[in-house]
Coordinates of C-alpha atoms and ligand atoms in Angstrom, one line a residue:
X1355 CA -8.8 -1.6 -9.6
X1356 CA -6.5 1.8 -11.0
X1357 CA -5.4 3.9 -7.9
X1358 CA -5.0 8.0 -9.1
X1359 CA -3.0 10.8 -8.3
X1360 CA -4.5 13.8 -6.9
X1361 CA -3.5 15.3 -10.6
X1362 CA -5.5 12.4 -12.2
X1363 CA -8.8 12.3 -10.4
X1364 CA -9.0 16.0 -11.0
X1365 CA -9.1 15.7 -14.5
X1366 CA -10.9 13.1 -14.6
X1367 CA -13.6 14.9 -12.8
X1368 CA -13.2 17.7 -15.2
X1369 CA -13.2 15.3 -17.9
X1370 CA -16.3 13.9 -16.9
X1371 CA -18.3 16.9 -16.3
X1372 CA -17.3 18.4 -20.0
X1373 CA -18.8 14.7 -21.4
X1374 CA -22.1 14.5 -19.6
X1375 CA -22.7 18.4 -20.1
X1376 CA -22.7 18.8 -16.4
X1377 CA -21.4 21.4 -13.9
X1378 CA -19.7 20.3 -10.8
X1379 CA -21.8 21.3 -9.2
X1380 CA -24.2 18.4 -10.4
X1381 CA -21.3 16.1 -9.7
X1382 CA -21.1 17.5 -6.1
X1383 CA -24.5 16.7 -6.0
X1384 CA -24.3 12.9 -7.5
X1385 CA -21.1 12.3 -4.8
X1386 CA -23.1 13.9 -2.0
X1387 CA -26.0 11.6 -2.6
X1388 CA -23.8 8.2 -3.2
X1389 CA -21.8 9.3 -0.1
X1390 CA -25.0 9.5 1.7
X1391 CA -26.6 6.6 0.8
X1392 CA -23.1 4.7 1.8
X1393 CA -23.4 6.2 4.9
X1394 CA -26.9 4.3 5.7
X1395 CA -25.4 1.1 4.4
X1396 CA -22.6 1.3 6.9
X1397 CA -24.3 2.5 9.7
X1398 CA -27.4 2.0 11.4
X1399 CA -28.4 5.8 12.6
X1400 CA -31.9 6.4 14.0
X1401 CA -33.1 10.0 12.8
X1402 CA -34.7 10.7 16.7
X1403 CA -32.5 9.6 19.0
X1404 CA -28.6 9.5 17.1
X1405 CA -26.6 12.7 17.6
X1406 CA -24.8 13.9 14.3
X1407 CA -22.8 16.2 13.7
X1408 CA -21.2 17.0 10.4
X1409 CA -18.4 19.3 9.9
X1410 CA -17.5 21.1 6.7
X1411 CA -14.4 22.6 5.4
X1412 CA -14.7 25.7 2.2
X1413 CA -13.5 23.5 -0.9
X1414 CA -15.4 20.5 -2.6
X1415 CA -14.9 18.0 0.1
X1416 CA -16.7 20.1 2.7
X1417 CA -19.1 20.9 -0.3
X1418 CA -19.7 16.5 -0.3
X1419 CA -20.3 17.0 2.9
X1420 CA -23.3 19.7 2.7
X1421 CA -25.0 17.8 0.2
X1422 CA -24.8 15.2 2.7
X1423 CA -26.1 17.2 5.6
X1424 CA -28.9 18.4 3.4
X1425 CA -29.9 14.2 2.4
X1426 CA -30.2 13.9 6.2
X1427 CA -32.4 16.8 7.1
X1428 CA -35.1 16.0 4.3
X1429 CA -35.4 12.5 5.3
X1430 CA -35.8 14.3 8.9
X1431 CA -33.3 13.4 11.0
X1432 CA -34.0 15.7 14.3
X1433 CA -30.2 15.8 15.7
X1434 CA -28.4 17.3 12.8
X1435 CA -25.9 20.2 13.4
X1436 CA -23.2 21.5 10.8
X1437 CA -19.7 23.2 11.8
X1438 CA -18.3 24.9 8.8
X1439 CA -14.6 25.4 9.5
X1440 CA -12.8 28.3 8.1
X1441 CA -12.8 31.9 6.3
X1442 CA -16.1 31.9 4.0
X1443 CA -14.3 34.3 1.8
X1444 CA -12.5 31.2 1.1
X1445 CA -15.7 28.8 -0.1
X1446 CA -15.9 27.3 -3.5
X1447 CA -18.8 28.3 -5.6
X1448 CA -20.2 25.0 -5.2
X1449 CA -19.9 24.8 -1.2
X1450 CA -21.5 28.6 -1.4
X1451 CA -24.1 27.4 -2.7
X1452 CA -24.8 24.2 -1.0
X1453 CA -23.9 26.2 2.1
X1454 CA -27.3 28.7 0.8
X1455 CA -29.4 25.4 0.4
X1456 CA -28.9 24.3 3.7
X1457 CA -29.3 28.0 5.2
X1458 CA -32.8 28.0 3.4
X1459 CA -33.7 24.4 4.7
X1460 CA -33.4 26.4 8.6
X1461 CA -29.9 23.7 9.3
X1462 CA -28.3 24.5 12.1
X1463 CA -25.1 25.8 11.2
X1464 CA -22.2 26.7 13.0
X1465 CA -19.3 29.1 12.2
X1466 CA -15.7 27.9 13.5
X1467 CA -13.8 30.8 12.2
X1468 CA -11.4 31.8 15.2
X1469 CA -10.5 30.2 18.2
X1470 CA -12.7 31.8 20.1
X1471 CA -15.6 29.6 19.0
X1472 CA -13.8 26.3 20.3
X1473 CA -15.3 26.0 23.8
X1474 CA -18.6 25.6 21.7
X1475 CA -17.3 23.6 19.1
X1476 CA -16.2 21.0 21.6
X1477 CA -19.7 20.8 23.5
X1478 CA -21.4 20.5 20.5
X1479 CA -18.7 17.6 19.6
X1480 CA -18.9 16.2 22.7
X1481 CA -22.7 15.7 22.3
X1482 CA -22.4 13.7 19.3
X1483 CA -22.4 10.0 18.6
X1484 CA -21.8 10.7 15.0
X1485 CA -19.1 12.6 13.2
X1486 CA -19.0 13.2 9.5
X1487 CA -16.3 15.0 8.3
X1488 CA -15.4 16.7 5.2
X1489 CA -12.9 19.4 6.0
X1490 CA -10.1 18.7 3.5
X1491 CA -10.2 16.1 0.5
X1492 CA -7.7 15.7 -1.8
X1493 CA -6.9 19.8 -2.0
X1494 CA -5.0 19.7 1.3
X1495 CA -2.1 20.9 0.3
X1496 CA 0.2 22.3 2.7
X1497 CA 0.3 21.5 6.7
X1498 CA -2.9 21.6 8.9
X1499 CA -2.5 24.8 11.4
X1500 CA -5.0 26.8 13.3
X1501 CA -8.4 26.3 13.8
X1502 CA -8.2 23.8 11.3
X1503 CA -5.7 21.8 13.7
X1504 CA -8.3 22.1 16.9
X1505 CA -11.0 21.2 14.6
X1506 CA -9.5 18.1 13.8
X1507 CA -7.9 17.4 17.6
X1508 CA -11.4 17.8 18.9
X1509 CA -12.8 14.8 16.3
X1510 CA -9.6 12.8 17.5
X1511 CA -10.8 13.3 21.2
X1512 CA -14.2 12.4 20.7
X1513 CA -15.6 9.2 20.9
X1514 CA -17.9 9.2 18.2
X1515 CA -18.4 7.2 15.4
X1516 CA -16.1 9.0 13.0
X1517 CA -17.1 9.0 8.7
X1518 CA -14.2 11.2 6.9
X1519 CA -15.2 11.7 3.2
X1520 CA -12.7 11.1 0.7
X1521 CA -9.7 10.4 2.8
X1522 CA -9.2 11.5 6.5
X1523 CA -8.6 15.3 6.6
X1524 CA -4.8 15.5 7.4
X1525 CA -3.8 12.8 5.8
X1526 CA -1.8 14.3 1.9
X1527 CA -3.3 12.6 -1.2
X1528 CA -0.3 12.2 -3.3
X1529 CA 1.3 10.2 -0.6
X1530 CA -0.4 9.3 2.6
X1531 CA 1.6 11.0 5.2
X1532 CA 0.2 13.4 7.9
X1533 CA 0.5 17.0 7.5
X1534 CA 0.5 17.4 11.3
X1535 CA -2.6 16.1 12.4
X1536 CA -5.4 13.6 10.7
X1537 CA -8.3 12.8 11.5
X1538 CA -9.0 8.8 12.6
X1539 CA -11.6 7.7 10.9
X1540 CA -13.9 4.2 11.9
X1541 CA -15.1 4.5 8.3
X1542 CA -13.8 6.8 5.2
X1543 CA -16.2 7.0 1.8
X1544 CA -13.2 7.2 -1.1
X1545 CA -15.0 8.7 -4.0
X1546 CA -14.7 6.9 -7.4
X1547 CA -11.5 4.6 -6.8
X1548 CA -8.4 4.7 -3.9
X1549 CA -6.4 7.3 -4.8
X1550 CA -2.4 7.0 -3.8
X1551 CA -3.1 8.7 -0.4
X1552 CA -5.7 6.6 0.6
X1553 CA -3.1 3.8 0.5
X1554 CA 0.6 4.6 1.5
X1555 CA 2.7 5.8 4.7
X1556 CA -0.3 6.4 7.5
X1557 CA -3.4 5.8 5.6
X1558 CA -3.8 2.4 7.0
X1559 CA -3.6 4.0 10.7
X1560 CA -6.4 7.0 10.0
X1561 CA -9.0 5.5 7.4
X1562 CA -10.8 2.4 9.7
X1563 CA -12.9 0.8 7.1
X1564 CA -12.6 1.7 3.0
X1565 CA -15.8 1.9 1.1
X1566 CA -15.7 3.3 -2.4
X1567 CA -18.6 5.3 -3.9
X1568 CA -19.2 5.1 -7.9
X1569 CA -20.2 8.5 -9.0
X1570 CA -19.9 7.8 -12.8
X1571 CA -16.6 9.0 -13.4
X1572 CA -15.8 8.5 -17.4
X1573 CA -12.5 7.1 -18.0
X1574 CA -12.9 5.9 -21.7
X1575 CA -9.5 8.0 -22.6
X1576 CA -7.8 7.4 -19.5
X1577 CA -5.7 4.7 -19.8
X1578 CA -4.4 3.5 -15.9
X1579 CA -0.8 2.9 -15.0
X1580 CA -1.5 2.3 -11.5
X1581 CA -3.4 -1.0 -9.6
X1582 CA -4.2 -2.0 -6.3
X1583 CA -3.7 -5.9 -6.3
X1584 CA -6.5 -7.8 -5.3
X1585 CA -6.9 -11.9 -4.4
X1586 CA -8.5 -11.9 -7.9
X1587 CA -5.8 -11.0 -9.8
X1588 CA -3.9 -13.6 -9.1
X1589 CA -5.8 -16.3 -8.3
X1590 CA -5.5 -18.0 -11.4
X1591 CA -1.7 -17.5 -11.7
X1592 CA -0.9 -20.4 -10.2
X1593 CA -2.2 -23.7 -12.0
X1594 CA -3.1 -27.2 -10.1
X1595 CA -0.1 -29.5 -10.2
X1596 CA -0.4 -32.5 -13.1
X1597 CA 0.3 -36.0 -12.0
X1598 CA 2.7 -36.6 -14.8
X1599 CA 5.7 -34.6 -12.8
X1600 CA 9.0 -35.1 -11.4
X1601 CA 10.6 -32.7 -8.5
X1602 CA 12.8 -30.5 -11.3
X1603 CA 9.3 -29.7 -12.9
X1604 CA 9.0 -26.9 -9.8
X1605 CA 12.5 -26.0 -10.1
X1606 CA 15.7 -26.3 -8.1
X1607 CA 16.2 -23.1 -6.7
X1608 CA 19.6 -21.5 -4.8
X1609 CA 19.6 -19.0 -2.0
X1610 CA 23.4 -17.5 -1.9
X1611 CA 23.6 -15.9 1.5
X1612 CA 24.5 -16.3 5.4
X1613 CA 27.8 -15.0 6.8
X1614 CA 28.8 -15.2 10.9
X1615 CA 25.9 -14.7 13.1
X1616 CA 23.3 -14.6 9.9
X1617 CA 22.9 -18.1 9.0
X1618 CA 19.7 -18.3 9.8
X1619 CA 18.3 -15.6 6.5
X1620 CA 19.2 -18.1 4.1
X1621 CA 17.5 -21.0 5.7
X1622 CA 14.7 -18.9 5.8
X1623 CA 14.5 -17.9 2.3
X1624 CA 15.6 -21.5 0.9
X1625 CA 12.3 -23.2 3.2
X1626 CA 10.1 -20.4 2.6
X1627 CA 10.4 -21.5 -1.3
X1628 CA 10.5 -25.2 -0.5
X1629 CA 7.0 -24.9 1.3
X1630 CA 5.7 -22.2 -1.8
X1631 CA 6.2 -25.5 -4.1
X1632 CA 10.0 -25.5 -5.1
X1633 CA 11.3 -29.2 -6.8
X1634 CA 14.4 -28.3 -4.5
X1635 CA 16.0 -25.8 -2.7
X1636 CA 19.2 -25.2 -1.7
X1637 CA 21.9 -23.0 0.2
X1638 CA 25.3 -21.7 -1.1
X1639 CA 27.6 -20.4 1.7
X1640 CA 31.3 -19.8 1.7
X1641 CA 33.4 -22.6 3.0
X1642 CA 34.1 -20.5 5.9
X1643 CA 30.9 -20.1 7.3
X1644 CA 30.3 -23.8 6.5
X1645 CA 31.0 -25.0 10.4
X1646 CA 28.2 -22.3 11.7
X1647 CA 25.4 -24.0 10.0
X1648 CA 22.7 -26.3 11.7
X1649 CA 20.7 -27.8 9.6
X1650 CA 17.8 -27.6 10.7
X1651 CA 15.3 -28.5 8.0
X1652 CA 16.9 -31.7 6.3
X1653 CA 15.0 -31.3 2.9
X1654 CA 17.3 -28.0 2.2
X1655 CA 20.8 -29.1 0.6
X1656 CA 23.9 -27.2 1.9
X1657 CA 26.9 -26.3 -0.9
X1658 CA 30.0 -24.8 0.1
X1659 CA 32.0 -23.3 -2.0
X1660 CA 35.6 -21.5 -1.8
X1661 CA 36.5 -20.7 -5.7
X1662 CA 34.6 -19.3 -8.2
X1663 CA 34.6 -23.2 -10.3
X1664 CA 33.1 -24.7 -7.6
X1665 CA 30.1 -21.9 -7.3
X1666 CA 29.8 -22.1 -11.1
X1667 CA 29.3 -25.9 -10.3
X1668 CA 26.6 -25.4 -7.8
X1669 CA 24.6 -23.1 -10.2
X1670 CA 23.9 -26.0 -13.2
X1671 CA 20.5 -27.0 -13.1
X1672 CA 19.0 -24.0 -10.9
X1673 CA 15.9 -22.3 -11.8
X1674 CA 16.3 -19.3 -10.3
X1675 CA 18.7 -17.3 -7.2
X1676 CA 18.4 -15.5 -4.2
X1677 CA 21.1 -13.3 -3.8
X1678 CA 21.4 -11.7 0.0
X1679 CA 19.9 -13.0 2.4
X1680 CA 22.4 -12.7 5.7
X1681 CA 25.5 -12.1 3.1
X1682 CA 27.0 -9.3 5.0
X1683 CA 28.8 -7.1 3.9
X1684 CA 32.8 -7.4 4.6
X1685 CA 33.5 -10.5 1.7
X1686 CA 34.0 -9.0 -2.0
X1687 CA 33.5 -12.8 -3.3
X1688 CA 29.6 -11.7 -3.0
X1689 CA 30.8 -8.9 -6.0
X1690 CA 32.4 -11.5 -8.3
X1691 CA 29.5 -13.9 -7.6
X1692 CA 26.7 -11.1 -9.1
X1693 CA 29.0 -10.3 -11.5
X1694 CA 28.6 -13.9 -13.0
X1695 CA 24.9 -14.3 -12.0
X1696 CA 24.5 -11.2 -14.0
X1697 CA 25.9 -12.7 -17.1
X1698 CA 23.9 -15.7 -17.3
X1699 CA 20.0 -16.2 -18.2
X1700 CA 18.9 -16.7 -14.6
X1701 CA 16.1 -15.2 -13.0
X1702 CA 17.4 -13.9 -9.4
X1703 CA 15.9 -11.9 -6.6
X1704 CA 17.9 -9.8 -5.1
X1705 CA 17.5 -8.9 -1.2
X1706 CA 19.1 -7.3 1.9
X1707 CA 22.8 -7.0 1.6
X1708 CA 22.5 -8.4 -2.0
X1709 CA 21.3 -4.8 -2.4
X1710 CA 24.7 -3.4 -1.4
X1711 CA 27.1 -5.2 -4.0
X1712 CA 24.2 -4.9 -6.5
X1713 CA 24.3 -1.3 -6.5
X1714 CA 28.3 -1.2 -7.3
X1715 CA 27.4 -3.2 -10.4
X1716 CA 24.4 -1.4 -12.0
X1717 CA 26.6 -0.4 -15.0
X1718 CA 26.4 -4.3 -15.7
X1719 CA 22.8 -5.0 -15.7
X1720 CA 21.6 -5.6 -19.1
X1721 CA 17.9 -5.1 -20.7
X1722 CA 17.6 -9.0 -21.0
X1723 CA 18.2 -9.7 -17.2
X1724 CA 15.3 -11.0 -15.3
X1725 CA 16.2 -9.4 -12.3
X1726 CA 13.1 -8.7 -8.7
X1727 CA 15.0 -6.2 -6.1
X1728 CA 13.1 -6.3 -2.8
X1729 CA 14.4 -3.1 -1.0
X1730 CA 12.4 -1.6 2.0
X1731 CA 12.6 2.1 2.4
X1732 CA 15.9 2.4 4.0
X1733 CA 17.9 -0.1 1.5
X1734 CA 15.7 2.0 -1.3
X1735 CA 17.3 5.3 -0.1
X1736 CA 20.7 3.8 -0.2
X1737 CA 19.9 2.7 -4.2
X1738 CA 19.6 6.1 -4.8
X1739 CA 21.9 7.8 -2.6
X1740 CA 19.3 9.8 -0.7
X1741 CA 17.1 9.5 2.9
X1742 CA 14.1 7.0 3.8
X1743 CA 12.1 10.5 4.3
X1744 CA 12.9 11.4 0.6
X1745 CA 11.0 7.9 -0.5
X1746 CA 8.8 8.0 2.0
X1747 CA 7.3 11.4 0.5
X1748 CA 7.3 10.1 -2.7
X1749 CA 7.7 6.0 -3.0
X1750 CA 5.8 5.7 -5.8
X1751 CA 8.5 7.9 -7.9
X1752 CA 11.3 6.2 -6.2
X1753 CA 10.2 3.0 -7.6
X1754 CA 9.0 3.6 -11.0
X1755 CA 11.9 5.6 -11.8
X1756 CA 14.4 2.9 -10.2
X1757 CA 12.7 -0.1 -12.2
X1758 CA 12.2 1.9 -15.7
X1759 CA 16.5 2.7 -15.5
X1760 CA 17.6 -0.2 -14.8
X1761 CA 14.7 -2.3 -16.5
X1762 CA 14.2 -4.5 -13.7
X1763 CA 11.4 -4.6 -11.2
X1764 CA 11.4 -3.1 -7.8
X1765 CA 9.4 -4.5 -5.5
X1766 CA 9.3 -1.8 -2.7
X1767 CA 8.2 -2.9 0.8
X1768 CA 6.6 -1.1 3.0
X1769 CA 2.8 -1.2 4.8
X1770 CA 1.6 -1.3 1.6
X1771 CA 4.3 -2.5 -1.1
X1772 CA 4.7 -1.3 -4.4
X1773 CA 5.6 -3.4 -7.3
X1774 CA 7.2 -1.4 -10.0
X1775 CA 7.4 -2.6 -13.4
X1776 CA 8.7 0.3 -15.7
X1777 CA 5.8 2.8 -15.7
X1778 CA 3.5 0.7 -14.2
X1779 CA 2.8 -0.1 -10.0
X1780 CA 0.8 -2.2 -8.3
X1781 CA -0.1 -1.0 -5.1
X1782 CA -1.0 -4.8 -2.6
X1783 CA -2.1 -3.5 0.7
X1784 CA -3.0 -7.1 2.6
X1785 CA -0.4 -7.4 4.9
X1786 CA -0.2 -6.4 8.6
X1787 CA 2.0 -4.6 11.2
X1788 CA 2.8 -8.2 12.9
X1789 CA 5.3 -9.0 9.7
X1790 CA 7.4 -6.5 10.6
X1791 CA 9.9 -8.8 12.2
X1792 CA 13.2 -10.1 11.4
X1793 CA 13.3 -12.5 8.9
X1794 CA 10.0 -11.3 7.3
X1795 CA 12.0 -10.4 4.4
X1796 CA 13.7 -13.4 4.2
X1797 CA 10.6 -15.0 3.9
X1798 CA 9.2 -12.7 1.2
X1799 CA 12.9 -13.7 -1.2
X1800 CA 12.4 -17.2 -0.8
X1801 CA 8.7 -16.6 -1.7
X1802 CA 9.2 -14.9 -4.9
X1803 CA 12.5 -17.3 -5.5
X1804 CA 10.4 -20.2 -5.8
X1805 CA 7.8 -18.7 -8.1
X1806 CA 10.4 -17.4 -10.3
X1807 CA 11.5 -21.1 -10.3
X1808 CA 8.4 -22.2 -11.2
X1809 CA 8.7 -20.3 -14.6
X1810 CA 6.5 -17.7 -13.2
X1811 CA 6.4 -14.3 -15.9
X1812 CA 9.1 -12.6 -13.0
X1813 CA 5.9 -9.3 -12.6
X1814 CA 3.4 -12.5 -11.6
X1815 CA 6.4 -14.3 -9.7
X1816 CA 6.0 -10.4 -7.5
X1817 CA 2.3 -10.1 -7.6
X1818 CA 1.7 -13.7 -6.5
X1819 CA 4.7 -13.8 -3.8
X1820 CA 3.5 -10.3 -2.4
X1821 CA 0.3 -12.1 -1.7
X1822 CA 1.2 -15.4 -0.7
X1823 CA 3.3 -13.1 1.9
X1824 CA 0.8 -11.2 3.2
X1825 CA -2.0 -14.0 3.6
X1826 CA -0.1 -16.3 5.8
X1827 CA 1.2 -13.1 7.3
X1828 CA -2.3 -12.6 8.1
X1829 CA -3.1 -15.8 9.5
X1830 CA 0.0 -16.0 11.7
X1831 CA -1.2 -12.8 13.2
X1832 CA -4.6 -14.4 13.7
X1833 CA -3.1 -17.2 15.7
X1834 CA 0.0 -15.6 17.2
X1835 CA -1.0 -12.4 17.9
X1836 CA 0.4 -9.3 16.3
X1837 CA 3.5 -8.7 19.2
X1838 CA 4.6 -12.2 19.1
X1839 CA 4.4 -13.7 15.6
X1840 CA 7.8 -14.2 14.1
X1841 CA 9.1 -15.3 10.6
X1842 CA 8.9 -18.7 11.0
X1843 CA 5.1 -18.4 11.8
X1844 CA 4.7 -16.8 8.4
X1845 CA 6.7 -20.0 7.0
X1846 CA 3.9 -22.2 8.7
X1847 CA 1.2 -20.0 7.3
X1848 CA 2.3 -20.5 3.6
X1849 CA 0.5 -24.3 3.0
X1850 CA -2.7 -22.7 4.0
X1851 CA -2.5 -19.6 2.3
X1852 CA -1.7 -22.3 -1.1
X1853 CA -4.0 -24.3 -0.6
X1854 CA -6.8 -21.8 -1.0
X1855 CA -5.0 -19.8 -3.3
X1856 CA -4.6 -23.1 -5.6
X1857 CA -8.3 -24.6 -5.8
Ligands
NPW671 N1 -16.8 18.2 -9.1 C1 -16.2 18.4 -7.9 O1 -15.9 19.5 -7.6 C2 -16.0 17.2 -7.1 C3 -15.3 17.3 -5.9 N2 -15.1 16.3 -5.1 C4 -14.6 16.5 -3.8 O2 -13.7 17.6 -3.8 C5 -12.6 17.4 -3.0 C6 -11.4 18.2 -3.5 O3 -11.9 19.5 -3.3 P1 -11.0 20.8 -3.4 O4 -10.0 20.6 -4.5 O5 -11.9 22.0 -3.4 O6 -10.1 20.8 -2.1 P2 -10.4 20.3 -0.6 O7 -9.8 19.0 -0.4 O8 -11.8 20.5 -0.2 O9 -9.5 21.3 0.3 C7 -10.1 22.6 0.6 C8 -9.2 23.7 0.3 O10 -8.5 24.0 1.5 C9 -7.4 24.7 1.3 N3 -6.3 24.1 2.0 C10 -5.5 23.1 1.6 N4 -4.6 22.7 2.6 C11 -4.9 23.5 3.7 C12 -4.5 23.6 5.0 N5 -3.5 22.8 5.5 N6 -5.0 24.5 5.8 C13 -6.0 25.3 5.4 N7 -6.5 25.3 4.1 C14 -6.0 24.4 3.3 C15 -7.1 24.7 -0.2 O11 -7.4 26.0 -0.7 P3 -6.3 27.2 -0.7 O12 -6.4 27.8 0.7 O13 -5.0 26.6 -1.1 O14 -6.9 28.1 -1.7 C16 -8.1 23.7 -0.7 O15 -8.6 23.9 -2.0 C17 -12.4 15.9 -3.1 O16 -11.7 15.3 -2.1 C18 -13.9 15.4 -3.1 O17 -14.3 15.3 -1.8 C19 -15.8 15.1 -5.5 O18 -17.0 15.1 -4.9 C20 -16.0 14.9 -6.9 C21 -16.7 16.0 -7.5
K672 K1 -12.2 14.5 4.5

């Protein structure tokens, strides 16, 4: 499934209407209906003894949301009020005249135009069981203020059943953050596909339940650079084991990390990929460190190494490398290590503090490299010398931009992680708050480390390894609870998450 920018679904709207021969306003009128109709699908609402109230901003969202007043008052629903917030001067053409429908049908409508009106417009709030909101869409663009901000305070203080239309008035289209205030939604009706606001930074927190409503939207020249990942798309990426297999079938992969007091992020990474089907998986830590380690799972080897021979001696037969996980950052060994790594044909995945000597050497990286960087916000704003606000605004950018320099892919996490392969993303939204505890990340290397030594295509080795991530992220929460699920439990999550992955 493509997710759009604002831009996009704009044109493609236009687009659409110049191809069928059909005005907006018949559009308005198709997405009104759809939305309706989703409506009743979702929620059981009696027309005598339900209270709904539906409030109505002046563009084309709050237009979606008179056409849907007016479904609602010819199939006779008695408790049906509308609040249309704002200037009228200010109404689209097409809300004008849905507005006029609705004034000729005798609706009761209500005019929230200064503040003066909001002792009222919180009674008549108050009395309802059911909200439907349309007061921005994907034309908010600047910071809710005003009437518009009591409007959509009073929503958030009610304990109705919230429906927003679109995406959750407040919430910015192009990237998901609030523009002071949203509305939380229990359910929000996303016209023709997610667009990026419906899916990054706070969207998750304001939209309750996603449906999407198919209003014909043609896309026959459109062609779509941006996915959301879905179980489907990778199902079939990984295959069923054959019998006829030995343990460097899977791969022997490395995880080259740990440093005093982080030895545990490299055993987390090197099990994580033994229990996501690795032949073998094994640890390289300095010499140094050596005496710090407890082994605690016995299956993962342990290879020290002091000089540069003896790490070139520890990387024959590996598949793939981890490079970061609990490196720190006071050795320059780690330098001369990526250095190498970057001149040989091995797939690597490069995480955490790996991220910090990697971006002294991206003069080095070469077209050919097979290179997956797992940066979250913070270590993505230190790629590119700016702040964790500055991506958050615009991740999307951030990533693409990143992964089409360099040629590598940029797997960007975050509460919904981005996977960037040159111009295109895929957007995988599964996960859940519980995973954001130490080690998580760990976790996510050794995932993707093990794929990638399973000869995964390095974009599949993301796509799957996202997923596999989230799922037993998922069920960890499920079991442990959100507060007290740790890495480990994610770890413990991974066989079942396979095994129905792998059918
Ligand atoms: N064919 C069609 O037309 C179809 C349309 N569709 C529907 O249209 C929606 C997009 O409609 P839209 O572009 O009219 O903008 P919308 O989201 O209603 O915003 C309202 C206006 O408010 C203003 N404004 C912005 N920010 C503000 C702020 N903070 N505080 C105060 N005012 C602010 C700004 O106007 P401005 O003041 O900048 O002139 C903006 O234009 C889309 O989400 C979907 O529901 C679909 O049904 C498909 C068919
Ligand atoms: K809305």
């Amino acid at each position: 499934m493509e997710v759009l920018t604002t831009k996009e679904m704009k044109e493609l709207d236009r687009y659409t209407c110049k191809k069928k021969g059909i005005s907006s306003l018949e559009l308005m009128e198709i997405a009104g209906e759809k939305i309706y109709k989703c409506i009743l699908k979702e929620k059981e609402i009696d027309p005598v003894t339900d209270k709904i109230v539906i409030i109505s901003g002046t563009g084309n969202n709050g237009g979606d949301s008179l056409v849907v007043a007016r479904h609602f008052l010819e199939e006779n629903y008695k408790n049906l009020e509308i609040i249309l917030v704002g200037n009228l001067d200010h109404l689209t053409e097409e809300t004008k005249i849905n507005l006029k429908k609705l004034k000729e049908r005798n609706a009761r409508i209500y005019y929230f135009k200064n503040y003066d009106f909001y002792k009222d417009y919180e009674k008549l709030i108050k009395k309802a069981n059911i909200i439907i909101e349309g007061i921005f869409g994907i034309g908010l663009n600047r910071d809710v203020e005003g009437i518009y901000y009591q409007a959509i305070d009073g929503i958030n203080r009610s304990e109705a059943y919230t429906i927003s239309i679109d995406i959750p008035s407040g919430i910015r289209g192009d990237n998901g953050l609030i523009a002071g205030i949203a509305v939380k939604a229990d359910l929000s009706i996303i016209i023709h596909t997610y667009k990026v606001g419906n899916l990054l930074n706070d969207a998750k927190d304001s939209h309750g339940k996603c449906k999407i409503v198919d209003i014909g939207i043609l896309e026959d020249v459109f062609i779509p650079k941006q996915f959301l990942l879905q179980e489907k798309d990778i199902k079939n990426l990984l295959k069923k084991r054959r019998h006829n297999t030995h343990k460097y079938d899977y791969g022997s992969v490395l995880t080259i990390g740990g440093s005093i007091g982080m030895m545990g992020a490299p055993f987390m990474s090197a099990y994580a990929a033994l229990r996501s089907g690795s032949g073998l998986s094994s640890i390289a830590v300095y010499e140094k460190y050596l005496d710090l380690i407890y082994p605690i799972y016995p299956e993962i080897m342990i290879r020290p190494y002091r000089k540069k021979e003896e790490f070139l001696e520890i990387l024959q037969k590996k598949e793939a490398i981890a490079f970061g996980p609990g490196l720190g950052r006071k050795s320059d060994f780690p330098f001369y290590i990526l250095e190498h790594l970057l001149k040989v044909d091995l797939p690597i995945v490069i995480d955490a503090d790996g991220l910090y000597y990697f971006k002294e050497l991206l003069n080095k990286v070469k077209k050919e490299n097979k290179i997956v960087i797992t940066p979250h916000y913070g270590e993505m704003a230190m790629l590119l010398d700016t702040t964790s606000e500055n991506i958050k605004r615009d991740p999307v950018s951030a990533a693409k931009e990143f992964s089409e320099k360099y040629s590598i892919i940029v797997l960007l996490k975050g509460t919904t992680t981005l996977i960037a392969q040159q111009d295109k993303i895929y957007f995988h939204s599964l996960g859940n708050p519980g995973m954001a505890t130490a080690g998580s990340g760990d976790v996510l290397t050794g995932i993707v480390l093990s794929l990638l030594g399973q000869r995964l295509k390095p974009i599949d080795a993301c796509k799957v390894g996202v997923s596999i991530h989230s799922l037993a992220g998922n069920l960890a929460a499920k079991e442990m609870g959100q507060y007290s699920m740790i890495a480990t439990d994610i770890i413990k999550y991974i066989p079942k998450t396979l095994k129905e992955l792998v059918k």
